[in-house]
Coordinates of C-alpha atoms in Angstrom, one line a residue:
X14 CA 0.0 0.0 0.0
X15 CA 2.9 2.3 0.5
X16 CA 4.5 1.8 -2.9
X17 CA 2.9 5.0 -4.1
X18 CA 5.0 6.8 -1.5
X19 CA 8.0 5.8 -3.6
X20 CA 6.9 7.8 -6.6
X21 CA 5.7 10.7 -4.4
X22 CA 9.0 11.0 -2.4
X23 CA 11.1 10.5 -5.6
X24 CA 9.7 13.8 -6.7
X25 CA 10.7 15.5 -3.4
X26 CA 14.1 13.9 -3.6
X27 CA 14.7 15.3 -7.1
X28 CA 14.0 18.8 -5.9
X29 CA 16.5 18.3 -3.1
X30 CA 19.2 16.5 -5.1
X31 CA 19.2 18.8 -8.1
X32 CA 20.1 22.5 -7.6
X33 CA 17.9 23.7 -10.4
X34 CA 18.0 27.4 -9.3
X35 CA 21.8 27.3 -9.0
X36 CA 22.1 26.0 -12.5
X37 CA 19.8 28.9 -13.7
X38 CA 22.1 31.5 -12.0
X39 CA 20.3 32.2 -8.7
X40 CA 22.3 33.7 -5.8
X41 CA 22.8 31.5 -2.7
X42 CA 21.0 33.9 -0.4
X43 CA 17.9 33.6 -2.6
X44 CA 17.6 29.8 -2.4
X45 CA 15.2 29.8 0.6
X46 CA 12.5 31.9 -1.0
X47 CA 12.9 30.3 -4.4
X48 CA 11.9 27.1 -2.7
X49 CA 8.8 28.5 -1.1
X50 CA 6.4 26.7 -3.3
X51 CA 6.4 23.4 -1.3
X52 CA 5.7 24.8 2.2
X53 CA 3.3 27.5 0.9
X54 CA 1.1 25.1 -1.0
X55 CA 1.4 22.5 1.8
X56 CA 0.3 25.0 4.4
X57 CA -2.8 25.9 2.5
X58 CA -3.7 22.8 0.6
X59 CA -3.1 19.9 3.1
X60 CA -5.6 20.9 5.8
X61 CA -8.2 21.7 3.1
X62 CA -7.6 18.4 1.4
X63 CA -7.7 16.7 4.8
X64 CA -11.2 18.0 5.6
X65 CA -12.4 17.3 2.0
X66 CA -11.1 13.7 2.0
X67 CA -12.7 13.1 5.4
X68 CA -16.0 14.1 4.0
X69 CA -15.8 12.7 0.5
X70 CA -18.3 10.0 -0.5
X71 CA -17.4 8.8 -4.0
X72 CA -17.5 5.4 -5.8
X73 CA -13.7 5.3 -5.6
X74 CA -13.5 6.1 -1.9
X75 CA -12.5 9.0 0.3
X76 CA -8.8 9.3 -0.4
X77 CA -8.4 7.8 -3.9
X78 CA -9.6 10.8 -6.0
X79 CA -7.1 13.0 -4.4
X80 CA -4.3 10.5 -4.9
X81 CA -5.0 10.5 -8.7
X82 CA -5.4 14.2 -9.1
X83 CA -2.3 15.0 -7.2
X84 CA -0.2 12.4 -9.0
X85 CA -1.2 13.7 -12.4
X86 CA -0.3 17.3 -11.4
X87 CA 3.0 16.1 -10.0
X88 CA 3.9 14.1 -13.1
X89 CA 3.1 17.2 -15.3
X90 CA 5.4 19.4 -13.1
X91 CA 8.3 16.9 -13.2
X92 CA 8.0 16.6 -17.0
X93 CA 8.0 20.4 -17.5
X94 CA 10.6 21.4 -15.0
X95 CA 13.7 20.4 -17.1
X96 CA 12.5 22.7 -19.9
X97 CA 12.8 25.8 -17.6
X98 CA 14.7 28.6 -19.4
X99 CA 14.6 31.1 -16.5
X100 CA 14.3 31.4 -12.7
X101 CA 10.7 32.7 -13.1
X102 CA 9.7 29.7 -15.3
X103 CA 11.3 27.2 -12.9
X104 CA 9.7 29.0 -9.9
X105 CA 6.3 28.8 -11.5
X106 CA 6.5 25.1 -12.5
X107 CA 7.6 24.3 -9.0
X108 CA 4.2 25.5 -7.7
X109 CA 2.4 23.1 -10.0
X110 CA 4.7 20.2 -8.9
X111 CA 4.4 20.9 -5.2
X112 CA 0.7 21.5 -5.4
X113 CA 0.3 18.0 -6.8
X114 CA 2.6 16.5 -4.2
X115 CA 0.7 18.1 -1.4
X116 CA -2.7 17.1 -2.7
X117 CA -1.5 13.5 -2.7
X118 CA 0.6 13.6 0.5
X119 CA -2.1 14.3 3.1
X120 CA -4.6 11.6 2.0
X121 CA -1.8 9.1 1.9
X122 CA -1.0 9.7 5.5
X123 CA -4.7 9.4 6.4
X124 CA -4.9 6.3 4.3
X125 CA -2.5 4.4 6.6
X126 CA -4.6 5.3 9.6
X127 CA -7.8 4.3 7.8
X128 CA -6.5 1.0 6.5
X129 CA -4.5 -0.4 9.4
X130 CA -5.5 -1.7 12.8
X131 CA -4.2 0.3 15.8
X132 CA -1.4 -2.2 16.5
X133 CA -0.2 -2.0 12.9
X134 CA 0.0 1.7 12.5
X135 CA 3.5 2.1 14.0
X136 CA 4.9 -0.2 11.4
X137 CA 2.7 1.4 8.7
X138 CA 4.1 4.9 9.3
X139 CA 7.6 3.7 9.6
X140 CA 7.3 1.7 6.4
X141 CA 6.2 5.0 4.7
X142 CA 9.4 6.4 6.1
X143 CA 11.3 3.5 4.7
X144 CA 9.8 4.1 1.2
X145 CA 10.7 7.8 1.6
X146 CA 14.4 6.7 2.2
X147 CA 14.4 4.3 -0.8
X148 CA 12.7 6.8 -3.1
X149 CA 15.1 9.6 -2.2
X150 CA 18.0 7.3 -2.3
X151 CA 17.2 6.6 -6.0
X152 CA 16.5 10.3 -6.6
X153 CA 19.8 11.4 -5.2
X154 CA 21.7 8.6 -7.0
X155 CA 20.0 9.1 -10.4
X156 CA 22.3 11.9 -11.7
X157 CA 25.4 10.0 -10.7
X158 CA 24.1 6.7 -12.2
X159 CA 23.1 8.4 -15.5
X160 CA 26.6 9.9 -15.9
X161 CA 28.7 6.9 -14.7
X162 CA 26.7 4.0 -16.1
X163 CA 24.9 5.4 -19.1
X164 CA 27.4 8.0 -20.3
X165 CA 25.1 11.0 -20.1
X166 CA 27.2 14.2 -20.4
X167 CA 28.0 16.1 -17.3
X168 CA 29.0 19.2 -19.2
X169 CA 26.5 22.1 -19.4
X170 CA 26.8 25.7 -20.4
X171 CA 26.3 28.4 -17.8
X172 CA 22.6 29.0 -17.1
X173 CA 21.5 25.6 -18.6
X174 CA 20.1 22.6 -16.7
X175 CA 22.4 19.5 -17.3
X176 CA 21.2 16.6 -19.3
X177 CA 21.5 14.2 -16.4
X178 CA 19.1 16.3 -14.4
X179 CA 16.6 16.5 -17.3
X180 CA 16.5 12.7 -17.6
X181 CA 16.2 12.2 -13.8
X182 CA 13.1 14.4 -13.8
X183 CA 11.5 12.5 -16.8
X184 CA 12.0 9.3 -14.9
X185 CA 10.4 10.9 -11.9
X186 CA 7.3 11.8 -13.9
X187 CA 6.8 8.2 -14.9
X188 CA 7.3 6.9 -11.4
X189 CA 5.0 9.4 -9.8
X190 CA 1.8 8.3 -11.6
X191 CA 2.7 4.6 -12.1
X192 CA 3.5 3.7 -8.5
X193 CA 0.5 5.6 -7.1
X194 CA -1.9 3.9 -9.6
X195 CA -0.4 0.5 -8.7
X196 CA -0.8 1.1 -5.0
X197 CA -4.5 2.1 -5.5
X198 CA -5.2 -0.9 -7.6
X199 CA -3.5 -3.4 -5.4
X200 CA -4.8 -2.1 -2.0
X201 CA -8.1 -0.3 -2.5
X202 CA -9.7 1.6 0.3
X203 CA -11.8 -0.3 2.8
X204 CA -15.6 0.3 2.2
X205 CA -17.2 2.6 4.8
X206 CA -19.8 1.2 7.1
X207 CA -23.4 2.4 6.8
X208 CA -23.0 4.4 10.0
X209 CA -19.9 6.2 8.7
X210 CA -21.6 7.0 5.4
X211 CA -24.6 8.4 7.2
X212 CA -22.4 10.4 9.5
X213 CA -20.4 11.9 6.5
X214 CA -23.5 12.5 4.5
X215 CA -25.0 14.6 7.4
X216 CA -21.9 16.8 7.7
X217 CA -22.2 20.3 6.2
X218 CA -20.5 20.8 2.8
X219 CA -18.9 23.7 1.0
X220 CA -15.8 25.9 1.6
X221 CA -17.3 27.6 4.6
X222 CA -17.9 24.3 6.3
X223 CA -14.4 23.2 5.4
X224 CA -12.7 26.2 7.0
X225 CA -15.0 25.9 10.0
X226 CA -13.9 22.3 10.5
X227 CA -10.2 23.3 10.3
X228 CA -10.6 26.0 13.0
X229 CA -12.7 23.7 15.1
X230 CA -10.1 21.0 15.0
X231 CA -7.4 23.5 15.9
X232 CA -9.3 24.6 19.0
X233 CA -9.9 21.0 20.0
X234 CA -6.4 19.8 19.2
X235 CA -5.1 17.0 21.5
X236 CA -2.5 18.1 24.0
X237 CA 0.2 15.8 22.7
X238 CA -0.2 17.3 19.2
X239 CA 0.1 20.8 20.6
X240 CA 3.4 20.1 22.2
X241 CA 4.8 18.7 18.9
X242 CA 4.8 22.2 17.4
X243 CA 8.2 23.2 18.8
X244 CA 9.7 19.9 17.7
X245 CA 8.5 20.5 14.2
X246 CA 9.7 24.1 14.1
X247 CA 13.3 23.2 15.0
X248 CA 13.7 19.9 13.1
X249 CA 12.2 21.2 9.8
X250 CA 14.0 24.5 9.8
X251 CA 17.2 22.4 10.3
X252 CA 16.3 20.1 7.4
X253 CA 15.7 23.2 5.2
X254 CA 19.3 24.3 6.0
X255 CA 20.5 20.9 4.9
X256 CA 18.5 20.8 1.7
X257 CA 19.3 24.3 0.6
X258 CA 23.0 24.3 1.4
X259 CA 24.1 20.7 1.2
X260 CA 25.7 20.9 -2.2
X261 CA 27.3 24.4 -1.9
X262 CA 28.6 23.3 1.6
X263 CA 30.3 20.2 0.2
X264 CA 31.6 22.2 -2.7
X265 CA 33.1 24.8 -0.4
X266 CA 34.6 22.1 1.9
X267 CA 36.2 20.1 -0.9
X268 CA 36.9 22.6 -3.6
X269 CA 36.8 26.1 -2.0
X270 CA 33.9 27.4 -4.2
X271 CA 30.1 27.5 -4.2
X272 CA 29.7 29.1 -7.6
X273 CA 27.0 27.1 -9.4
X274 CA 28.4 27.8 -12.9
X275 CA 31.8 26.2 -12.2
X276 CA 33.0 22.7 -13.0
X277 CA 34.0 22.2 -9.4
X278 CA 30.4 22.8 -8.3
X279 CA 29.1 20.2 -10.7
X280 CA 31.7 17.8 -9.4
X281 CA 30.4 18.5 -5.9
X282 CA 26.8 18.0 -7.1
X283 CA 27.7 14.6 -8.6
X284 CA 29.5 13.6 -5.4
X285 CA 26.6 14.8 -3.2
X286 CA 24.2 12.6 -5.2
X287 CA 25.7 9.3 -4.0
X288 CA 26.2 10.7 -0.5
X289 CA 22.5 11.7 -0.5
X290 CA 21.6 8.3 -1.8
X291 CA 23.6 6.6 1.0
X292 CA 21.9 8.8 3.6
X293 CA 18.5 7.8 2.3
X294 CA 19.5 4.2 2.0
X295 CA 20.4 4.3 5.7
X296 CA 17.0 5.9 6.4
X297 CA 15.3 3.1 4.5
X298 CA 16.9 0.4 6.6
X299 CA 16.6 2.4 9.8
X300 CA 12.9 3.1 9.4
X301 CA 12.0 -0.6 9.3
X302 CA 14.5 -1.3 12.2
X303 CA 12.9 1.3 14.4
X304 CA 9.5 -0.4 14.7
X305 CA 10.5 -2.8 17.6
X306 CA 12.7 -0.1 19.1
X307 CA 9.8 2.4 19.2
X308 CA 7.7 -0.3 20.9
X309 CA 10.4 -1.0 23.5
X310 CA 11.8 2.5 24.3
X311 CA 9.0 4.8 23.1
X312 CA 8.7 6.7 19.9
X313 CA 9.5 10.1 21.5
X314 CA 12.7 8.8 23.3
X315 CA 13.9 7.1 20.1
X316 CA 13.2 10.2 18.0
X317 CA 15.1 12.5 20.4
X318 CA 18.1 10.2 20.3
X319 CA 18.1 10.2 16.5
X320 CA 17.8 14.0 16.4
X321 CA 20.8 14.5 18.7
X322 CA 23.0 12.3 16.5
X323 CA 21.8 14.1 13.4
X324 CA 22.5 17.5 14.9
X325 CA 26.0 16.5 15.9
X326 CA 26.6 15.2 12.3
X327 CA 25.4 18.4 10.7
X328 CA 27.7 20.5 13.0
X329 CA 30.7 18.3 12.2
X330 CA 30.2 17.9 8.4
X331 CA 31.2 21.4 7.3
X332 CA 34.5 21.1 9.2
X333 CA 35.6 18.1 7.1
X334 CA 37.8 18.5 4.0
X335 CA 37.9 14.9 2.8
X336 CA 35.3 12.5 1.5
X337 CA 35.4 9.4 3.9
X338 CA 34.3 11.1 7.1
X339 CA 31.6 13.0 5.2
X340 CA 30.1 9.6 4.2
X341 CA 30.0 8.7 7.9
X342 CA 28.2 11.9 8.8
X343 CA 25.7 11.3 6.0
X344 CA 25.0 7.9 7.4
X345 CA 24.2 9.3 10.8
X346 CA 21.9 11.8 9.2
X347 CA 20.1 9.0 7.6
X348 CA 19.1 7.7 11.0
X349 CA 17.6 11.1 11.8
X350 CA 15.7 11.3 8.5
X351 CA 14.2 7.9 8.9
X352 CA 13.0 8.9 12.3
X353 CA 11.6 12.3 11.3
X354 CA 9.5 10.7 8.6
X355 CA 8.1 8.0 10.9
X356 CA 8.2 8.4 14.6
X357 CA 6.2 11.6 14.9
X358 CA 3.3 10.0 13.1
X359 CA 3.2 7.2 15.6
X360 CA 2.8 9.7 18.3
X361 CA 0.2 11.6 16.4
X362 CA -1.9 8.7 15.1
X363 CA -2.6 7.5 18.7
X364 CA -3.6 11.0 19.9
X365 CA -6.3 11.9 17.3
X366 CA -9.9 10.7 16.8
X367 CA -10.3 8.4 13.8
X368 CA -13.2 10.4 12.3
X369 CA -10.9 13.5 12.1
X370 CA -7.8 11.7 10.8
X371 CA -7.6 13.7 7.6
X372 CA -8.0 17.1 9.1
X373 CA -5.5 16.5 11.9
X374 CA -2.9 15.0 9.5
X375 CA -3.4 18.2 7.4
X376 CA -3.0 20.4 10.5
X377 CA 0.1 18.5 11.5
X378 CA 1.5 19.2 8.0
X379 CA 1.0 22.9 8.7
X380 CA 3.5 22.4 11.6
X381 CA 5.9 21.1 8.9
X382 CA 5.2 23.8 6.3
X383 CA 5.3 26.7 8.7
X384 CA 9.0 26.2 9.7
X385 CA 9.8 26.0 6.0
X386 CA 8.1 29.4 5.4
X387 CA 10.0 30.8 8.4
X388 CA 13.2 29.5 6.9
X389 CA 12.4 31.2 3.6
X390 CA 11.5 34.4 5.3
X391 CA 14.5 34.6 7.6
X392 CA 17.5 32.8 6.0
X393 CA 17.7 35.3 3.2
X394 CA 18.3 38.1 5.7
X395 CA 20.7 36.2 8.1
X396 CA 22.7 34.3 5.6
X397 CA 25.3 37.1 5.0
X398 CA 25.3 39.2 8.2
X399 CA 25.0 36.3 10.6
X400 CA 26.3 33.3 8.8
X401 CA 29.0 35.2 6.9
X402 CA 27.6 34.2 3.5
X403 CA 29.1 30.7 4.0
X404 CA 26.9 27.6 3.3
X405 CA 29.0 25.6 5.8
X406 CA 27.8 27.9 8.6
X407 CA 24.2 27.5 7.4
X408 CA 24.6 23.7 7.7
X409 CA 26.1 23.9 11.2
X410 CA 23.3 26.3 12.3
X411 CA 20.8 23.6 11.2
X412 CA 22.7 21.2 13.4
X413 CA 22.2 23.4 16.5
X414 CA 18.5 23.6 15.7
X415 CA 18.3 19.8 15.5
X416 CA 19.6 19.6 19.0
X417 CA 16.9 22.1 20.1
X418 CA 14.3 19.8 18.4
X419 CA 15.6 16.8 20.5
X420 CA 15.0 18.8 23.7
X421 CA 11.5 19.7 22.5
X422 CA 10.7 16.0 21.8
X423 CA 11.4 15.0 25.3
X424 CA 8.7 17.5 26.5
X425 CA 6.0 15.6 24.5
X426 CA 3.7 13.5 26.8
X427 CA 1.2 11.0 25.6
X428 CA -2.3 12.0 25.8
X429 CA -5.3 13.1 23.8
X430 CA -7.8 10.9 22.1
X431 CA -6.2 7.5 22.7
X432 CA -5.2 6.4 26.2
X433 CA -2.5 4.0 25.2
X434 CA 1.2 4.8 25.1
X435 CA 2.6 6.5 22.0
X436 CA 5.0 3.8 21.2
X437 CA 2.8 1.5 19.1
X438 CA 4.4 -0.5 16.4
X439 CA 3.9 -3.8 14.7

């Protein structure tokens, strides 16, 4: 059922692994706001789609129509992105791409809660995390593999997107629609009971009712979910630092330049691809391994430990000037990424009422998107005066925030809708 997450997360991985805006001549200080499409569309779209999917009664189910609409939009965006001739064109297409991703993402999270028994949900969400790691591993590795195994040219004129990046996006367009369609076909939604259909049919419809439900859910938010907001702020701001400045940081550490038009930068990009693939491969393995650990030690405690290790790795990585220790730091970061994409959802799933799964998953995504918007609105202004215009400092700053996130996690207490402990895993 989670195979569709492979295609969905391959799309996100391509955005992270390929510095499209750098190739088109963007300044480093502008990277944060150029990537605003994802968090902005997620902040608006996901809670709306959450409510709508909770209240949809179609012949195909509650979540399936949104899977398909989002997948089609995502595939279109991936196909069009490599044809970008300017920053404005790439910026515009990114909105289409991330709009599709976010339309699909929220129902997919709710789908796990709908489809699995309570004792299976921990493994369900961690397996989504595993497919995230696998998908992004493939996305990060694709440019390197296309160059090294298939002889695709790594030479590109200034201001032109390289051929290996173009082909990787075309592959992503195919994967996005095909894996989601396969997932829907192989594991259809469970039919609603007569009572559930009657309850949904009686709910008010329209945009006014949708917004009313979102604000009502916010007011009645379980306590455990409220305390997750600080965790989300710190960990996702830190991840934005990593995504935006990973390649220029590696380029500065190894080659002394972060100029996107240079051959050294492209070498760093091709090196960062396999490193990113390794980090996501570790996340893939770690996510499945964490299920029994989350049950034994608690999802919150396990997540805090992973965040501490990740923060220390992000602080150490910019100080390194050779490849081998960088690979080790990337592996440690993979542990954190596998945890970020799984353990918080174990905590959340057991704190929210089943009939409001969609809207609360959407609201939780607002806690992910808001830090990304904060990053876009602040990093541009602190990059040069505070971080000395050095991408390595931005990466280390993200590491410090990751340690703050670990402290915030330990303040989360179980509670809310479900009385059982948060560490539930199959």
